[in-house]
PDB file of C-alpha atoms in Angstrom:
ATOM      1  CA  UNK B   1     -22.790 -14.934  24.380  1.00  0.00           C
ATOM      2  CA  UNK B   2     -21.140 -16.934  21.980  1.00  0.00           C
ATOM      3  CA  UNK B   3     -19.886 -15.243  18.634  1.00  0.00           C
ATOM      4  CA  UNK B   4     -22.654 -16.711  16.469  1.00  0.00           C
ATOM      5  CA  UNK B   5     -25.461 -15.542  18.847  1.00  0.00           C
ATOM      6  CA  UNK B   6     -23.984 -12.128  19.158  1.00  0.00           C
ATOM      7  CA  UNK B   7     -23.650 -11.750  15.327  1.00  0.00           C
ATOM      8  CA  UNK B   8     -27.548 -12.946  14.653  1.00  0.00           C
ATOM      9  CA  UNK B   9     -28.515 -10.432  17.887  1.00  0.00           C
ATOM     10  CA  UNK B  10     -26.505  -7.544  16.211  1.00  0.00           C
ATOM     11  CA  UNK B  11     -28.027  -8.311  12.544  1.00  0.00           C
ATOM     12  CA  UNK B  12     -31.468  -8.289  13.980  1.00  0.00           C
ATOM     13  CA  UNK B  13     -30.805  -4.488  14.562  1.00  0.00           C
ATOM     14  CA  UNK B  14     -31.764  -4.924  18.306  1.00  0.00           C
ATOM     15  CA  UNK B  15     -30.123  -1.921  19.868  1.00  0.00           C
ATOM     16  CA  UNK B  16     -26.908  -2.612  21.832  1.00  0.00           C
ATOM     17  CA  UNK B  17     -26.819  -0.927  24.818  1.00  0.00           C
ATOM     18  CA  UNK B  18     -23.368   0.808  26.007  1.00  0.00           C
ATOM     19  CA  UNK B  19     -22.044  -1.004  28.991  1.00  0.00           C
ATOM     20  CA  UNK B  20     -24.229  -4.162  28.333  1.00  0.00           C
ATOM     21  CA  UNK B  21     -23.245  -7.681  28.172  1.00  0.00           C
ATOM     22  CA  UNK B  22     -23.794  -7.487  24.310  1.00  0.00           C
ATOM     23  CA  UNK B  23     -21.480  -4.554  24.304  1.00  0.00           C
ATOM     24  CA  UNK B  24     -18.401  -6.125  26.200  1.00  0.00           C
ATOM     25  CA  UNK B  25     -18.729  -9.224  24.131  1.00  0.00           C
ATOM     26  CA  UNK B  26     -18.477  -7.050  21.162  1.00  0.00           C
ATOM     27  CA  UNK B  27     -15.143  -5.349  22.344  1.00  0.00           C
ATOM     28  CA  UNK B  28     -14.126  -9.001  23.387  1.00  0.00           C
ATOM     29  CA  UNK B  29     -14.471 -10.475  20.141  1.00  0.00           C
ATOM     30  CA  UNK B  30     -12.998  -7.299  18.469  1.00  0.00           C
ATOM     31  CA  UNK B  31      -9.659  -8.500  19.944  1.00  0.00           C
ATOM     32  CA  UNK B  32      -9.493 -11.308  17.151  1.00  0.00           C
ATOM     33  CA  UNK B  33      -9.954  -8.971  14.247  1.00  0.00           C
ATOM     34  CA  UNK B  34      -7.114  -6.788  15.876  1.00  0.00           C
ATOM     35  CA  UNK B  35      -4.893  -9.279  15.842  1.00  0.00           C
ATOM     36  CA  UNK B  36      -5.246 -10.429  12.147  1.00  0.00           C
ATOM     37  CA  UNK B  37      -5.506  -6.970  10.738  1.00  0.00           C
ATOM     38  CA  UNK B  38      -1.818  -6.408  12.800  1.00  0.00           C
ATOM     39  CA  UNK B  39      -0.788  -9.498  11.422  1.00  0.00           C
ATOM     40  CA  UNK B  40      -2.152  -8.971   7.551  1.00  0.00           C
ATOM     41  CA  UNK B  41      -0.870  -4.875   8.249  1.00  0.00           C
ATOM     42  CA  UNK B  42       2.352  -5.522   9.747  1.00  0.00           C
ATOM     43  CA  UNK B  43       4.878  -6.816   7.025  1.00  0.00           C
ATOM     44  CA  UNK B  44       4.567  -8.003   3.019  1.00  0.00           C
ATOM     45  CA  UNK B  45       2.502 -11.198   2.507  1.00  0.00           C
ATOM     46  CA  UNK B  46       1.628 -12.839  -0.838  1.00  0.00           C
ATOM     47  CA  UNK B  47      -1.428 -13.242  -2.371  1.00  0.00           C
ATOM     48  CA  UNK B  48      -2.153 -16.346  -1.208  1.00  0.00           C
ATOM     49  CA  UNK B  49      -1.203 -15.481   2.577  1.00  0.00           C
ATOM     50  CA  UNK B  50      -3.496 -12.173   2.460  1.00  0.00           C
ATOM     51  CA  UNK B  51      -6.171 -14.810   1.197  1.00  0.00           C
ATOM     52  CA  UNK B  52      -5.558 -16.979   4.133  1.00  0.00           C
ATOM     53  CA  UNK B  53      -5.279 -14.348   6.909  1.00  0.00           C
ATOM     54  CA  UNK B  54      -8.670 -12.784   5.322  1.00  0.00           C
ATOM     55  CA  UNK B  55     -10.000 -16.248   5.250  1.00  0.00           C
ATOM     56  CA  UNK B  56      -9.249 -16.317   8.907  1.00  0.00           C
ATOM     57  CA  UNK B  57     -10.412 -12.989   9.740  1.00  0.00           C
ATOM     58  CA  UNK B  58     -13.856 -13.670   8.013  1.00  0.00           C
ATOM     59  CA  UNK B  59     -14.075 -17.195   8.912  1.00  0.00           C
ATOM     60  CA  UNK B  60     -14.896 -18.096   5.376  1.00  0.00           C
ATOM     61  CA  UNK B  61     -12.808 -19.499   2.595  1.00  0.00           C
ATOM     62  CA  UNK B  62     -12.243 -17.066   0.021  1.00  0.00           C
ATOM     63  CA  UNK B  63     -12.177 -17.641  -3.450  1.00  0.00           C
ATOM     64  CA  UNK B  64      -8.637 -17.977  -5.585  1.00  0.00           C
ATOM     65  CA  UNK B  65      -9.855 -14.879  -7.296  1.00  0.00           C
ATOM     66  CA  UNK B  66      -9.574 -12.500  -4.086  1.00  0.00           C
ATOM     67  CA  UNK B  67      -7.110  -9.946  -4.054  1.00  0.00           C
ATOM     68  CA  UNK B  68      -6.090  -7.196  -1.641  1.00  0.00           C
ATOM     69  CA  UNK B  69      -3.472  -4.752  -1.255  1.00  0.00           C
ATOM     70  CA  UNK B  70      -3.500  -4.082   2.394  1.00  0.00           C
ATOM     71  CA  UNK B  71      -3.469  -2.542   4.824  1.00  0.00           C
ATOM     72  CA  UNK B  72      -7.206  -3.232   5.838  1.00  0.00           C
ATOM     73  CA  UNK B  73      -8.906  -2.678   8.821  1.00  0.00           C
ATOM     74  CA  UNK B  74     -12.232  -3.993  10.547  1.00  0.00           C
ATOM     75  CA  UNK B  75     -13.502  -4.266  13.930  1.00  0.00           C
ATOM     76  CA  UNK B  76     -15.194  -7.722  13.579  1.00  0.00           C
ATOM     77  CA  UNK B  77     -14.693  -9.714  10.467  1.00  0.00           C
ATOM     78  CA  UNK B  78     -16.555 -12.514  11.152  1.00  0.00           C
ATOM     79  CA  UNK B  79     -19.692 -10.688   9.337  1.00  0.00           C
ATOM     80  CA  UNK B  80     -17.910  -9.710   6.131  1.00  0.00           C
ATOM     81  CA  UNK B  81     -18.606 -12.249   3.309  1.00  0.00           C
ATOM     82  CA  UNK B  82     -16.922 -11.792  -0.133  1.00  0.00           C
ATOM     83  CA  UNK B  83     -17.749 -13.015  -3.401  1.00  0.00           C
ATOM     84  CA  UNK B  84     -15.484 -14.318  -6.392  1.00  0.00           C
ATOM     85  CA  UNK B  85     -12.906 -12.380  -8.043  1.00  0.00           C
ATOM     86  CA  UNK B  86     -13.404  -9.552  -5.778  1.00  0.00           C
ATOM     87  CA  UNK B  87     -10.256  -6.754  -5.309  1.00  0.00           C
ATOM     88  CA  UNK B  88     -10.284  -4.545  -2.208  1.00  0.00           C
ATOM     89  CA  UNK B  89      -7.420  -1.533  -2.766  1.00  0.00           C
ATOM     90  CA  UNK B  90      -5.310   0.101   0.319  1.00  0.00           C
ATOM     91  CA  UNK B  91      -6.641   1.399   3.265  1.00  0.00           C
ATOM     92  CA  UNK B  92     -10.453   0.320   3.382  1.00  0.00           C
ATOM     93  CA  UNK B  93     -11.960   0.024   6.849  1.00  0.00           C
ATOM     94  CA  UNK B  94     -14.743  -2.223   6.955  1.00  0.00           C
ATOM     95  CA  UNK B  95     -17.198  -2.078  10.327  1.00  0.00           C
ATOM     96  CA  UNK B  96     -19.120  -5.201   9.756  1.00  0.00           C
ATOM     97  CA  UNK B  97     -21.192  -6.072  12.840  1.00  0.00           C
ATOM     98  CA  UNK B  98     -24.378  -5.422  11.047  1.00  0.00           C
ATOM     99  CA  UNK B  99     -23.077  -7.737   8.388  1.00  0.00           C
ATOM    100  CA  UNK B 100     -20.888  -6.482   4.739  1.00  0.00           C
ATOM    101  CA  UNK B 101     -21.772  -8.893   1.772  1.00  0.00           C
ATOM    102  CA  UNK B 102     -19.814  -8.339  -1.345  1.00  0.00           C
ATOM    103  CA  UNK B 103     -20.678  -9.829  -4.633  1.00  0.00           C
ATOM    104  CA  UNK B 104     -18.678 -10.934  -7.356  1.00  0.00           C
ATOM    105  CA  UNK B 105     -16.444  -9.238  -9.317  1.00  0.00           C
ATOM    106  CA  UNK B 106     -16.242  -6.231  -7.425  1.00  0.00           C
ATOM    107  CA  UNK B 107     -13.662  -3.574  -7.274  1.00  0.00           C
ATOM    108  CA  UNK B 108     -13.106  -1.382  -4.001  1.00  0.00           C
ATOM    109  CA  UNK B 109     -11.191   1.833  -4.271  1.00  0.00           C
ATOM    110  CA  UNK B 110      -8.701   2.879  -1.692  1.00  0.00           C
ATOM    111  CA  UNK B 111     -10.021   4.081   1.491  1.00  0.00           C
ATOM    112  CA  UNK B 112     -13.251   3.209   1.159  1.00  0.00           C
ATOM    113  CA  UNK B 113     -15.262   2.641   4.387  1.00  0.00           C
ATOM    114  CA  UNK B 114     -18.322   0.698   4.917  1.00  0.00           C
ATOM    115  CA  UNK B 115     -20.343   1.120   8.184  1.00  0.00           C
ATOM    116  CA  UNK B 116     -23.153  -0.973   9.325  1.00  0.00           C
ATOM    117  CA  UNK B 117     -23.285   0.445  12.826  1.00  0.00           C
ATOM    118  CA  UNK B 118     -25.043   3.832  14.097  1.00  0.00           C
ATOM    119  CA  UNK B 119     -25.172   5.451  17.454  1.00  0.00           C
ATOM    120  CA  UNK B 120     -27.955   7.065  19.316  1.00  0.00           C
ATOM    121  CA  UNK B 121     -29.265  10.070  17.981  1.00  0.00           C
ATOM    122  CA  UNK B 122     -30.051  11.186  21.708  1.00  0.00           C
ATOM    123  CA  UNK B 123     -27.010  12.870  23.317  1.00  0.00           C
ATOM    124  CA  UNK B 124     -28.038  11.394  26.448  1.00  0.00           C
ATOM    125  CA  UNK B 125     -27.812   7.750  24.921  1.00  0.00           C
ATOM    126  CA  UNK B 126     -25.599   8.236  22.459  1.00  0.00           C
ATOM    127  CA  UNK B 127     -23.076   5.384  23.168  1.00  0.00           C
ATOM    128  CA  UNK B 128     -25.961   2.623  21.984  1.00  0.00           C
ATOM    129  CA  UNK B 129     -25.467   1.440  18.768  1.00  0.00           C
ATOM    130  CA  UNK B 130     -27.981  -0.202  16.442  1.00  0.00           C
ATOM    131  CA  UNK B 131     -26.508  -2.641  13.322  1.00  0.00           C
ATOM    132  CA  UNK B 132     -28.029  -2.545   9.741  1.00  0.00           C
ATOM    133  CA  UNK B 133     -26.400  -4.781   7.089  1.00  0.00           C
ATOM    134  CA  UNK B 134     -24.710  -3.411   3.951  1.00  0.00           C
ATOM    135  CA  UNK B 135     -25.280  -5.350   0.542  1.00  0.00           C
ATOM    136  CA  UNK B 136     -23.033  -4.891  -2.503  1.00  0.00           C
ATOM    137  CA  UNK B 137     -24.287  -6.682  -5.797  1.00  0.00           C
ATOM    138  CA  UNK B 138     -22.024  -8.317  -8.692  1.00  0.00           C
ATOM    139  CA  UNK B 139     -19.835  -6.485 -11.255  1.00  0.00           C
ATOM    140  CA  UNK B 140     -19.740  -3.034  -8.788  1.00  0.00           C
ATOM    141  CA  UNK B 141     -16.984  -0.974  -8.813  1.00  0.00           C
ATOM    142  CA  UNK B 142     -16.570   1.743  -5.612  1.00  0.00           C
ATOM    143  CA  UNK B 143     -14.316   4.466  -6.384  1.00  0.00           C
ATOM    144  CA  UNK B 144     -11.401   6.176  -3.895  1.00  0.00           C
ATOM    145  CA  UNK B 145     -12.299   7.694  -0.527  1.00  0.00           C
ATOM    146  CA  UNK B 146     -15.876   6.481  -0.416  1.00  0.00           C
ATOM    147  CA  UNK B 147     -18.368   6.007   2.602  1.00  0.00           C
ATOM    148  CA  UNK B 148     -21.282   3.750   2.502  1.00  0.00           C
ATOM    149  CA  UNK B 149     -23.460   3.781   5.596  1.00  0.00           C
ATOM    150  CA  UNK B 150     -25.540   1.259   7.411  1.00  0.00           C
ATOM    151  CA  UNK B 151     -28.624  -0.246   5.483  1.00  0.00           C
ATOM    152  CA  UNK B 152     -27.315   0.529   1.937  1.00  0.00           C
ATOM    153  CA  UNK B 153     -27.787  -1.800  -1.183  1.00  0.00           C
ATOM    154  CA  UNK B 154     -26.061  -1.470  -4.353  1.00  0.00           C
ATOM    155  CA  UNK B 155     -27.457  -3.145  -6.980  1.00  0.00           C
ATOM    156  CA  UNK B 156     -25.451  -4.850  -9.796  1.00  0.00           C
ATOM    157  CA  UNK B 157     -23.271  -3.246 -11.939  1.00  0.00           C
ATOM    158  CA  UNK B 158     -23.104   0.146 -10.258  1.00  0.00           C
ATOM    159  CA  UNK B 159     -20.378   2.467 -10.217  1.00  0.00           C
ATOM    160  CA  UNK B 160     -19.943   4.954  -7.074  1.00  0.00           C
ATOM    161  CA  UNK B 161     -18.156   7.770  -8.017  1.00  0.00           C
ATOM    162  CA  UNK B 162     -14.774   8.493  -5.931  1.00  0.00           C
ATOM    163  CA  UNK B 163     -15.739  10.470  -2.510  1.00  0.00           C
ATOM    164  CA  UNK B 164     -18.999   9.559  -2.424  1.00  0.00           C
ATOM    165  CA  UNK B 165     -21.412   8.977   0.651  1.00  0.00           C
ATOM    166  CA  UNK B 166     -23.770   6.427   0.044  1.00  0.00           C
ATOM    167  CA  UNK B 167     -26.749   7.150   2.044  1.00  0.00           C
ATOM    168  CA  UNK B 168     -29.504   5.062   0.339  1.00  0.00           C
ATOM    169  CA  UNK B 169     -30.013   2.381  -1.795  1.00  0.00           C
ATOM    170  CA  UNK B 170     -28.316   2.362  -5.250  1.00  0.00           C
ATOM    171  CA  UNK B 171     -30.333   0.816  -8.267  1.00  0.00           C
ATOM    172  CA  UNK B 172     -28.377  -1.524 -10.549  1.00  0.00           C
ATOM    173  CA  UNK B 173     -26.376  -0.252 -13.708  1.00  0.00           C
ATOM    174  CA  UNK B 174     -26.577   3.126 -12.085  1.00  0.00           C
ATOM    175  CA  UNK B 175     -23.649   5.683 -11.781  1.00  0.00           C
ATOM    176  CA  UNK B 176     -23.837   7.918  -8.643  1.00  0.00           C
ATOM    177  CA  UNK B 177     -21.414  10.660  -7.081  1.00  0.00           C
ATOM    178  CA  UNK B 178     -21.310  13.598  -4.366  1.00  0.00           C
ATOM    179  CA  UNK B 179     -22.324  13.771  -0.858  1.00  0.00           C
ATOM    180  CA  UNK B 180     -24.752  12.561  -0.279  1.00  0.00           C
ATOM    181  CA  UNK B 181     -24.630  10.545  -3.372  1.00  0.00           C
ATOM    182  CA  UNK B 182     -27.020  10.883  -6.370  1.00  0.00           C
ATOM    183  CA  UNK B 183     -27.621   9.366  -9.631  1.00  0.00           C
ATOM    184  CA  UNK B 184     -25.554  10.850 -12.639  1.00  0.00           C
ATOM    185  CA  UNK B 185     -26.335   8.092 -15.106  1.00  0.00           C
ATOM    186  CA  UNK B 186     -27.945   4.951 -16.124  1.00  0.00           C
ATOM    187  CA  UNK B 187     -27.277   1.746 -17.504  1.00  0.00           C
ATOM    188  CA  UNK B 188     -23.709   0.845 -16.841  1.00  0.00           C
ATOM    189  CA  UNK B 189     -23.157  -1.286 -19.949  1.00  0.00           C
TER     190      UNK B 189
END
């Protein structure tokens, strides 16, 4: 299975069976992400060098306004899309097999985790996985130590309070906080 075929398969929501060819391809494709994140995290890089490494990792040219403070971790990279003038702070982990889309002018705080993969609930098939995309709108501020779970969409202008666990969609211009994240304010203008 080619990389593009696998990414399309993962995005379809089909189950990835443990030990299957698709599962083995997933692990094979992870090697490029491991190589590039090791390069990114292993020494100092200028902002332009960080942007170049992230462009290689995602397979997409990033906007000149993109910023990041490494370290950064991902198990794929090719299923991350980042908008203009977005900043990602230190220690973030993006599990992007299902696809992560981040809009323009977003701020992502320290140690955030974005998950697009879930394991089967049945203990006898727990190694099987399904993927669901995460979409983050424009001008979203995600506080430190936030976890976003598979299938979530966060609307434009939303604020996610530090330490929140986002388990469901967040409306535009809404502030949420807590575990699980709940609305605490509306109209963030």
